[in-house]
Short mmCIF file of C-alpha atoms and ligand atoms in Angstrom, two decimals:
data_model
loop_
_atom_site.label_atom_id
_atom_site.label_comp_id
_atom_site.label_asym_id
_atom_site.label_seq_id
_atom_site.Cartn_x
_atom_site.Cartn_y
_atom_site.Cartn_z
CA MET B 1 83.79 173.89 80.79
CA PRO B 2 87.30 175.20 80.15
CA THR B 3 87.95 176.53 76.65
CA SER B 4 90.67 175.15 74.44
CA ALA B 5 92.75 176.75 71.67
CA PRO B 6 95.80 175.74 69.63
CA PHE B 7 99.11 176.55 71.35
CA GLY B 8 101.39 175.67 68.43
CA THR B 9 103.31 172.61 67.29
CA THR B 10 106.23 171.13 69.23
CA THR B 11 109.63 170.61 67.57
CA ALA B 12 108.67 166.91 67.43
CA GLY B 13 105.61 167.83 65.35
CA THR B 14 102.84 167.40 67.94
CA GLU B 15 100.05 169.96 68.05
CA VAL B 16 99.44 171.09 71.62
CA GLN B 17 96.55 172.97 73.18
CA LEU B 18 96.02 175.76 75.67
CA PHE B 19 93.14 175.19 78.08
CA THR B 20 91.68 178.14 79.96
CA LEU B 21 89.80 177.65 83.23
CA THR B 22 87.58 180.56 84.32
CA ASN B 23 85.61 181.26 87.50
CA ALA B 24 82.71 183.62 88.25
CA ASN B 25 85.13 186.39 89.35
CA GLY B 26 86.76 186.46 85.92
CA VAL B 27 89.92 184.77 87.20
CA LYS B 28 91.52 182.76 84.38
CA ALA B 29 94.19 180.06 84.52
CA SER B 30 95.72 178.91 81.23
CA ILE B 31 97.50 175.57 81.07
CA THR B 32 99.02 173.77 78.10
CA ASN B 33 99.35 170.01 77.81
CA TYR B 34 103.00 170.58 76.84
CA GLY B 35 104.68 169.95 80.19
CA GLY B 36 101.35 170.55 81.97
CA THR B 37 102.58 174.13 82.02
CA LEU B 38 100.68 176.97 83.68
CA THR B 39 101.25 179.78 81.16
CA SER B 40 99.15 182.58 82.65
CA LEU B 41 96.96 183.38 85.61
CA LEU B 42 94.78 186.49 85.69
CA VAL B 43 93.94 187.59 89.24
CA PRO B 44 92.57 190.86 90.66
CA ASP B 45 94.53 193.61 92.40
CA LYS B 46 93.05 195.66 95.28
CA ALA B 47 91.10 197.81 92.77
CA GLY B 48 89.58 194.66 91.26
CA LYS B 49 91.63 194.96 88.07
CA LEU B 50 92.78 191.65 86.61
CA GLY B 51 96.46 191.14 85.76
CA ASP B 52 98.69 188.23 84.80
CA VAL B 53 100.95 187.07 87.65
CA ILE B 54 102.81 184.24 85.87
CA LEU B 55 106.01 184.27 83.78
CA GLY B 56 105.78 182.47 80.46
CA PHE B 57 105.23 182.56 76.72
CA ASP B 58 102.18 182.71 74.48
CA ASN B 59 103.19 179.85 72.19
CA VAL B 60 104.82 176.45 72.76
CA SER B 61 107.82 177.58 70.70
CA GLY B 62 108.78 179.93 73.57
CA TYR B 63 109.17 176.87 75.81
CA GLN B 64 111.29 175.04 73.25
CA SER B 65 113.60 177.79 71.95
CA PRO B 66 117.36 177.11 72.19
CA GLU B 67 117.78 180.08 74.59
CA TYR B 68 115.03 178.75 76.82
CA LEU B 69 116.41 175.21 76.88
CA LYS B 70 119.89 176.54 77.62
CA ALA B 71 118.63 178.69 80.50
CA GLY B 72 116.38 175.89 81.85
CA PRO B 73 114.07 177.95 84.03
CA TYR B 74 111.11 175.47 83.87
CA PHE B 75 108.51 178.29 83.71
CA GLY B 76 105.16 177.07 85.10
CA ALA B 77 105.84 173.42 84.31
CA LEU B 78 104.93 170.21 86.07
CA ILE B 79 108.15 168.75 87.45
CA GLY B 80 108.96 165.06 87.71
CA ARG B 81 109.78 162.30 88.13
CA TYR B 82 111.93 163.89 90.84
CA GLY B 83 111.68 167.62 91.48
CA ASN B 84 114.91 169.33 92.58
CA ARG B 85 118.30 167.60 92.78
CA ILE B 86 119.60 164.07 93.25
CA LYS B 87 123.29 163.97 94.10
CA GLY B 88 125.50 162.65 91.33
CA GLY B 89 122.39 161.30 89.59
CA LYS B 90 122.64 158.15 91.71
CA PHE B 91 120.62 156.39 94.38
CA THR B 92 120.13 152.91 95.77
CA LEU B 93 116.71 151.39 96.36
CA ASP B 94 116.09 147.91 97.82
CA GLY B 95 119.80 147.17 97.37
CA LYS B 96 119.85 148.06 93.68
CA ALA B 97 121.90 151.01 92.38
CA TYR B 98 120.31 153.33 89.81
CA THR B 99 122.06 155.86 87.58
CA LEU B 100 120.03 158.77 86.25
CA ALA B 101 120.56 161.22 83.41
CA THR B 102 122.50 164.18 84.85
CA ASN B 103 121.69 167.70 83.62
CA ASN B 104 122.87 170.12 86.33
CA GLY B 105 126.62 169.89 86.79
CA PRO B 106 127.22 166.53 88.44
CA ASN B 107 123.58 166.22 89.57
CA THR B 108 120.12 165.41 88.24
CA LEU B 109 117.68 168.33 88.37
CA HIS B 110 113.89 168.27 87.87
CA GLY B 111 113.67 164.82 86.30
CA GLY B 112 116.73 164.83 84.04
CA LYS B 113 117.23 165.69 80.38
CA VAL B 114 113.60 165.16 79.40
CA GLY B 115 111.55 165.60 82.53
CA PHE B 116 107.77 165.83 82.85
CA ASP B 117 108.04 169.50 81.84
CA LYS B 118 109.09 168.51 78.30
CA VAL B 119 106.55 165.82 77.47
CA VAL B 120 103.05 166.10 76.05
CA TRP B 121 100.39 165.05 78.57
CA GLN B 122 96.93 163.63 77.79
CA ALA B 123 94.45 166.35 78.68
CA GLU B 124 90.80 166.14 79.72
CA PRO B 125 89.00 169.38 80.53
CA GLY B 126 86.03 169.12 82.89
CA THR B 127 84.01 170.61 85.71
CA SER B 128 83.78 169.48 89.34
CA ALA B 129 81.78 170.73 92.33
CA GLU B 130 84.72 173.06 93.06
CA GLY B 131 85.10 174.62 89.62
CA GLN B 132 86.56 174.07 86.17
CA THR B 133 89.25 171.41 85.94
CA LEU B 134 91.97 170.11 83.69
CA LYS B 135 93.02 166.51 84.20
CA LEU B 136 96.45 165.65 82.81
CA THR B 137 97.87 162.14 82.63
CA TYR B 138 101.28 160.80 81.67
CA LEU B 139 102.87 157.36 81.69
CA SER B 140 106.57 157.60 82.55
CA ARG B 141 108.00 154.30 81.33
CA ASP B 142 110.26 151.96 83.26
CA GLY B 143 113.83 153.21 82.72
CA GLU B 144 112.89 156.71 81.52
CA GLU B 145 115.78 159.02 82.52
CA GLY B 146 117.07 156.03 84.53
CA TYR B 147 114.14 155.74 86.97
CA PRO B 148 112.68 152.30 87.74
CA GLY B 149 109.05 151.35 87.19
CA ASN B 150 106.23 152.36 84.90
CA LEU B 151 104.80 155.38 86.71
CA ASN B 152 101.24 156.48 85.94
CA VAL B 153 100.86 160.13 86.90
CA THR B 154 97.63 162.15 87.09
CA VAL B 155 97.59 165.85 87.85
CA VAL B 156 94.29 167.73 88.20
CA TYR B 157 94.28 171.50 88.13
CA THR B 158 91.09 173.09 89.57
CA LEU B 159 90.24 176.78 89.55
CA THR B 160 87.96 177.29 92.54
CA ALA B 161 85.26 179.89 93.23
CA ASP B 162 87.51 181.54 95.86
CA ASN B 163 90.32 182.30 93.38
CA ALA B 164 92.54 179.35 94.20
CA LEU B 165 94.38 177.14 91.79
CA LYS B 166 94.44 173.68 93.31
CA ILE B 167 96.93 171.12 92.01
CA ASP B 168 96.17 167.50 92.88
CA TYR B 169 98.83 164.89 92.13
CA THR B 170 98.41 161.10 92.13
CA ALA B 171 100.78 158.39 90.96
CA THR B 172 101.11 154.61 90.95
CA THR B 173 104.02 152.39 89.91
CA ASP B 174 104.69 148.75 89.02
CA LYS B 175 108.20 148.72 90.61
CA ALA B 176 109.55 150.56 93.64
CA THR B 177 110.69 154.02 92.59
CA VAL B 178 111.30 157.52 93.95
CA LEU B 179 109.24 160.56 93.05
CA ASN B 180 108.87 164.22 93.96
CA LEU B 181 106.19 166.05 91.99
CA THR B 182 105.73 169.80 91.95
CA ASN B 183 104.85 172.81 89.83
CA HIS B 184 107.48 175.35 88.86
CA ALA B 185 105.38 178.51 88.34
CA TYR B 186 107.21 181.82 88.65
CA PHE B 187 104.98 184.48 90.19
CA ASN B 188 105.25 188.25 89.97
CA LEU B 189 102.42 190.08 91.77
CA ASN B 190 103.46 193.55 90.50
CA HIS B 191 101.46 195.56 87.98
CA ASP B 192 104.58 195.82 85.83
CA ALA B 193 105.54 192.26 84.86
CA GLY B 194 109.08 193.42 84.03
CA ARG B 195 109.74 194.73 87.54
CA ASP B 196 111.65 192.53 90.01
CA ILE B 197 110.02 190.81 92.97
CA LEU B 198 112.43 192.08 95.64
CA GLY B 199 109.69 194.21 97.26
CA HIS B 200 107.32 191.26 97.73
CA GLN B 201 106.89 190.31 101.40
CA VAL B 202 107.21 186.61 102.18
CA THR B 203 106.14 184.60 105.23
CA LEU B 204 107.20 180.95 105.59
CA PRO B 205 106.01 178.99 108.63
CA ALA B 206 109.30 177.11 108.81
CA ASP B 207 111.76 177.08 111.70
CA ARG B 208 114.46 175.19 109.78
CA TYR B 209 115.85 174.84 106.27
CA THR B 210 118.00 172.25 104.55
CA VAL B 211 121.62 173.43 104.33
CA VAL B 212 123.18 172.81 100.89
CA ASP B 213 126.69 172.41 99.48
CA ALA B 214 128.15 174.37 96.53
CA THR B 215 126.15 172.28 94.02
CA LEU B 216 122.91 172.89 95.98
CA ILE B 217 122.79 169.35 97.40
CA PRO B 218 121.62 169.11 101.05
CA THR B 219 124.33 168.19 103.54
CA GLY B 220 121.67 166.53 105.71
CA GLU B 221 121.66 169.32 108.31
CA LEU B 222 118.33 170.96 109.16
CA ARG B 223 119.48 174.33 110.45
CA PRO B 224 117.35 176.72 112.52
CA VAL B 225 116.45 179.89 110.57
CA ARG B 226 116.43 182.05 113.67
CA GLY B 227 118.79 185.03 113.41
CA THR B 228 119.57 184.32 109.74
CA PRO B 229 118.35 185.76 106.40
CA PHE B 230 116.37 182.52 106.05
CA ASP B 231 114.00 183.49 108.85
CA PHE B 232 110.65 184.29 107.20
CA THR B 233 108.55 183.23 110.19
CA MET B 234 107.56 186.93 110.25
CA PRO B 235 107.05 188.76 106.91
CA HIS B 236 110.18 190.12 105.22
CA ALA B 237 110.70 191.64 101.78
CA ILE B 238 112.61 189.24 99.53
CA GLY B 239 115.18 191.95 98.85
CA GLU B 240 115.74 192.90 102.49
CA ARG B 241 118.46 190.35 103.24
CA ILE B 242 119.01 188.66 99.86
CA ALA B 243 122.49 190.18 99.51
CA GLN B 244 123.53 188.14 102.56
CA VAL B 245 122.62 184.90 100.75
CA PRO B 246 125.27 184.11 98.11
CA GLY B 247 123.49 183.65 94.77
CA GLY B 248 120.08 184.55 96.26
CA TYR B 249 117.36 182.36 97.75
CA ASP B 250 117.28 178.87 96.27
CA HIS B 251 116.62 176.71 99.31
CA ASN B 252 114.21 174.23 100.79
CA TRP B 253 112.43 175.21 103.99
CA VAL B 254 111.20 172.52 106.39
CA LEU B 255 107.54 173.30 106.98
CA ASN B 256 106.45 173.28 110.62
CA GLY B 257 103.12 171.48 110.10
CA ALA B 258 103.24 167.84 111.12
CA THR B 259 100.67 166.55 108.67
CA GLY B 260 98.90 168.49 105.99
CA PRO B 261 97.29 170.38 104.61
CA TYR B 262 98.87 173.38 106.21
CA ALA B 263 99.97 176.92 105.40
CA ALA B 264 103.24 176.80 103.51
CA ALA B 265 103.79 180.40 102.41
CA THR B 266 102.20 183.83 102.15
CA VAL B 267 103.41 186.50 99.74
CA TYR B 268 102.12 190.08 99.75
CA GLU B 269 102.84 192.83 97.25
CA PRO B 270 102.02 196.21 98.89
CA GLU B 271 101.31 198.31 95.77
CA THR B 272 98.84 195.97 94.08
CA GLY B 273 97.61 194.61 97.42
CA ARG B 274 97.80 191.11 95.95
CA ILE B 275 98.32 188.21 98.34
CA LEU B 276 99.26 184.66 97.43
CA GLU B 277 98.67 181.97 100.05
CA VAL B 278 100.10 178.53 99.50
CA THR B 279 98.94 175.43 101.35
CA THR B 280 100.26 171.92 100.90
CA ASP B 281 100.59 168.50 102.47
CA GLU B 282 104.23 168.28 101.36
CA PRO B 283 106.93 168.55 104.07
CA GLY B 284 109.00 171.22 102.30
CA ILE B 285 108.91 174.27 100.10
CA GLN B 286 111.61 175.65 97.79
CA LEU B 287 111.72 179.43 97.57
CA TYR B 288 113.65 180.23 94.41
CA THR B 289 113.97 183.92 93.59
CA GLY B 290 114.81 183.73 89.87
CA ASN B 291 118.52 184.22 90.54
CA PHE B 292 119.58 182.66 87.24
CA LEU B 293 117.29 184.79 85.04
CA ASP B 294 119.53 187.23 83.18
CA GLY B 295 117.44 189.10 80.62
CA THR B 296 118.09 186.66 77.76
CA LEU B 297 114.45 185.53 77.67
CA THR B 298 111.57 187.70 76.47
CA GLY B 299 108.13 186.43 77.33
CA LYS B 300 104.47 187.36 76.95
CA GLY B 301 103.79 190.95 76.02
CA GLY B 302 107.47 191.53 75.21
CA THR B 303 108.45 191.37 78.90
CA VAL B 304 112.18 190.85 79.43
CA TYR B 305 112.84 188.47 82.29
CA GLY B 306 115.85 189.78 84.19
CA LYS B 307 117.31 188.66 87.50
CA ASN B 308 114.62 188.26 90.20
CA ALA B 309 111.79 188.76 87.67
CA GLY B 310 109.75 186.10 89.45
CA PHE B 311 109.75 183.80 92.48
CA CYS B 312 108.86 180.12 92.72
CA LEU B 313 107.29 178.36 95.68
CA GLU B 314 107.80 174.70 94.90
CA THR B 315 105.96 172.49 97.37
CA GLN B 316 107.99 169.31 97.64
CA HIS B 317 109.82 166.61 99.54
CA PHE B 318 113.36 167.65 100.37
CA PRO B 319 116.03 167.66 97.65
CA ASP B 320 118.15 164.49 97.38
CA SER B 321 115.86 162.55 99.74
CA PRO B 322 116.73 159.24 98.00
CA ASN B 323 120.28 159.65 99.43
CA GLN B 324 119.28 161.06 102.83
CA PRO B 325 117.81 158.33 105.05
CA THR B 326 116.70 160.82 107.74
CA PHE B 327 114.57 162.90 105.33
CA PRO B 328 110.87 162.01 104.76
CA SER B 329 110.77 159.17 102.25
CA THR B 330 110.14 159.71 98.53
CA VAL B 331 109.79 155.99 97.79
CA LEU B 332 106.62 154.75 96.09
CA LYS B 333 105.95 151.01 96.12
CA PRO B 334 103.72 148.97 93.81
CA GLY B 335 100.22 148.71 95.28
CA ASP B 336 100.50 152.11 97.01
CA THR B 337 99.11 155.37 95.64
CA PHE B 338 101.00 158.63 95.95
CA HIS B 339 98.64 161.54 96.58
CA SER B 340 99.44 165.17 97.30
CA VAL B 341 97.60 168.49 97.05
CA SER B 342 98.97 172.03 96.84
CA VAL B 343 96.79 175.14 96.64
CA TYR B 344 97.77 178.61 95.40
CA LYS B 345 95.08 181.02 96.58
CA PHE B 346 94.93 184.68 95.56
CA GLY B 347 93.41 187.54 97.49
CA VAL B 348 93.97 191.22 98.21
CA ARG B 349 94.67 193.36 101.24
CA LYS B 350 93.34 196.91 100.90
C1 LIG R 1 116.17 175.21 91.44
C2 LIG R 1 117.12 176.24 90.89
C3 LIG R 1 117.01 176.21 89.40
C4 LIG R 1 115.59 176.52 89.03
C5 LIG R 1 115.34 176.53 87.56
C6 LIG R 1 114.80 175.60 91.03
O1 LIG R 1 113.88 174.70 91.52
O2 LIG R 1 116.30 175.08 92.82
O3 LIG R 1 118.44 175.98 91.30
O4 LIG R 1 117.87 177.13 88.80
O5 LIG R 1 114.74 175.59 89.64
O6 LIG R 1 115.84 175.41 86.97
#
């Protein structure tokens, strides 16, 4: 069974816990019920030495500090009800117009002012045939942040015997709504957690990406990556062409697989030999290279998180899908069950 330990008290006065899942290889994943946040993940390097590859804090107060809330990086958190952006915080569903809380310029980002990353989830540690598990549940009430319908969300984290962290999402609603659930872990596969990730080599099996406007809202165009700095169909270091992308990578790639689960990303760090392989049944993946980190946050072990201190691979439906009729639908209807699985598997190349 996973272990559990106090993780501090939230500013609202709720005591939260840190659950640690362990497998036979000594791999450990720590998750708090505050925001369902993955706070650390110890995985081996090519010499078999375990190291933490996740950005975060060692107490809930780190995730609630004024600097953290101002920066809004969403370290390791579960994201909902709608991951990524919705244009102008508005959408129409079944002829009815909805207005959401906006929190990112004119747009709604990652669920609004109080998204799923900032709520306390019910937690149930357990064990399945695959490994140790943490089941997290949350009821997002009708009207929360402007979204329609009472949405019951269950997320199960499983640490498997082959060093994978599997994240299984299910949700049901009592009124038609939109949803886009993901996890916002920042990874850094280096030995030195304070070193940037520009040397990490990324492969994305995606021939197209969603072009965005100045506020990072998709224009609707799915543009071929070929011949551009967005082409990761063969491995490229993150830093190789990042200077050609104003602001850095913060885009959604259209995954080539027709139906999942399929390979969504591979990341390799040559010095440690660590490899991260992501698979998902979601149609898209956001590669975000920590462009907005600026050294104002200090995390676990006194590590200062500067620009490009970590990268996120957010498996998802495309941003602003509720306003883009040609994108895969993010609508969930009463009587239907949303189900999606993403897997983050760690290995080494010697
Ligand atoms: C977004 C970024 C944002 C980051 C942290 C990413 O998913 O695409 O624009 O800065 O999350 O909030």
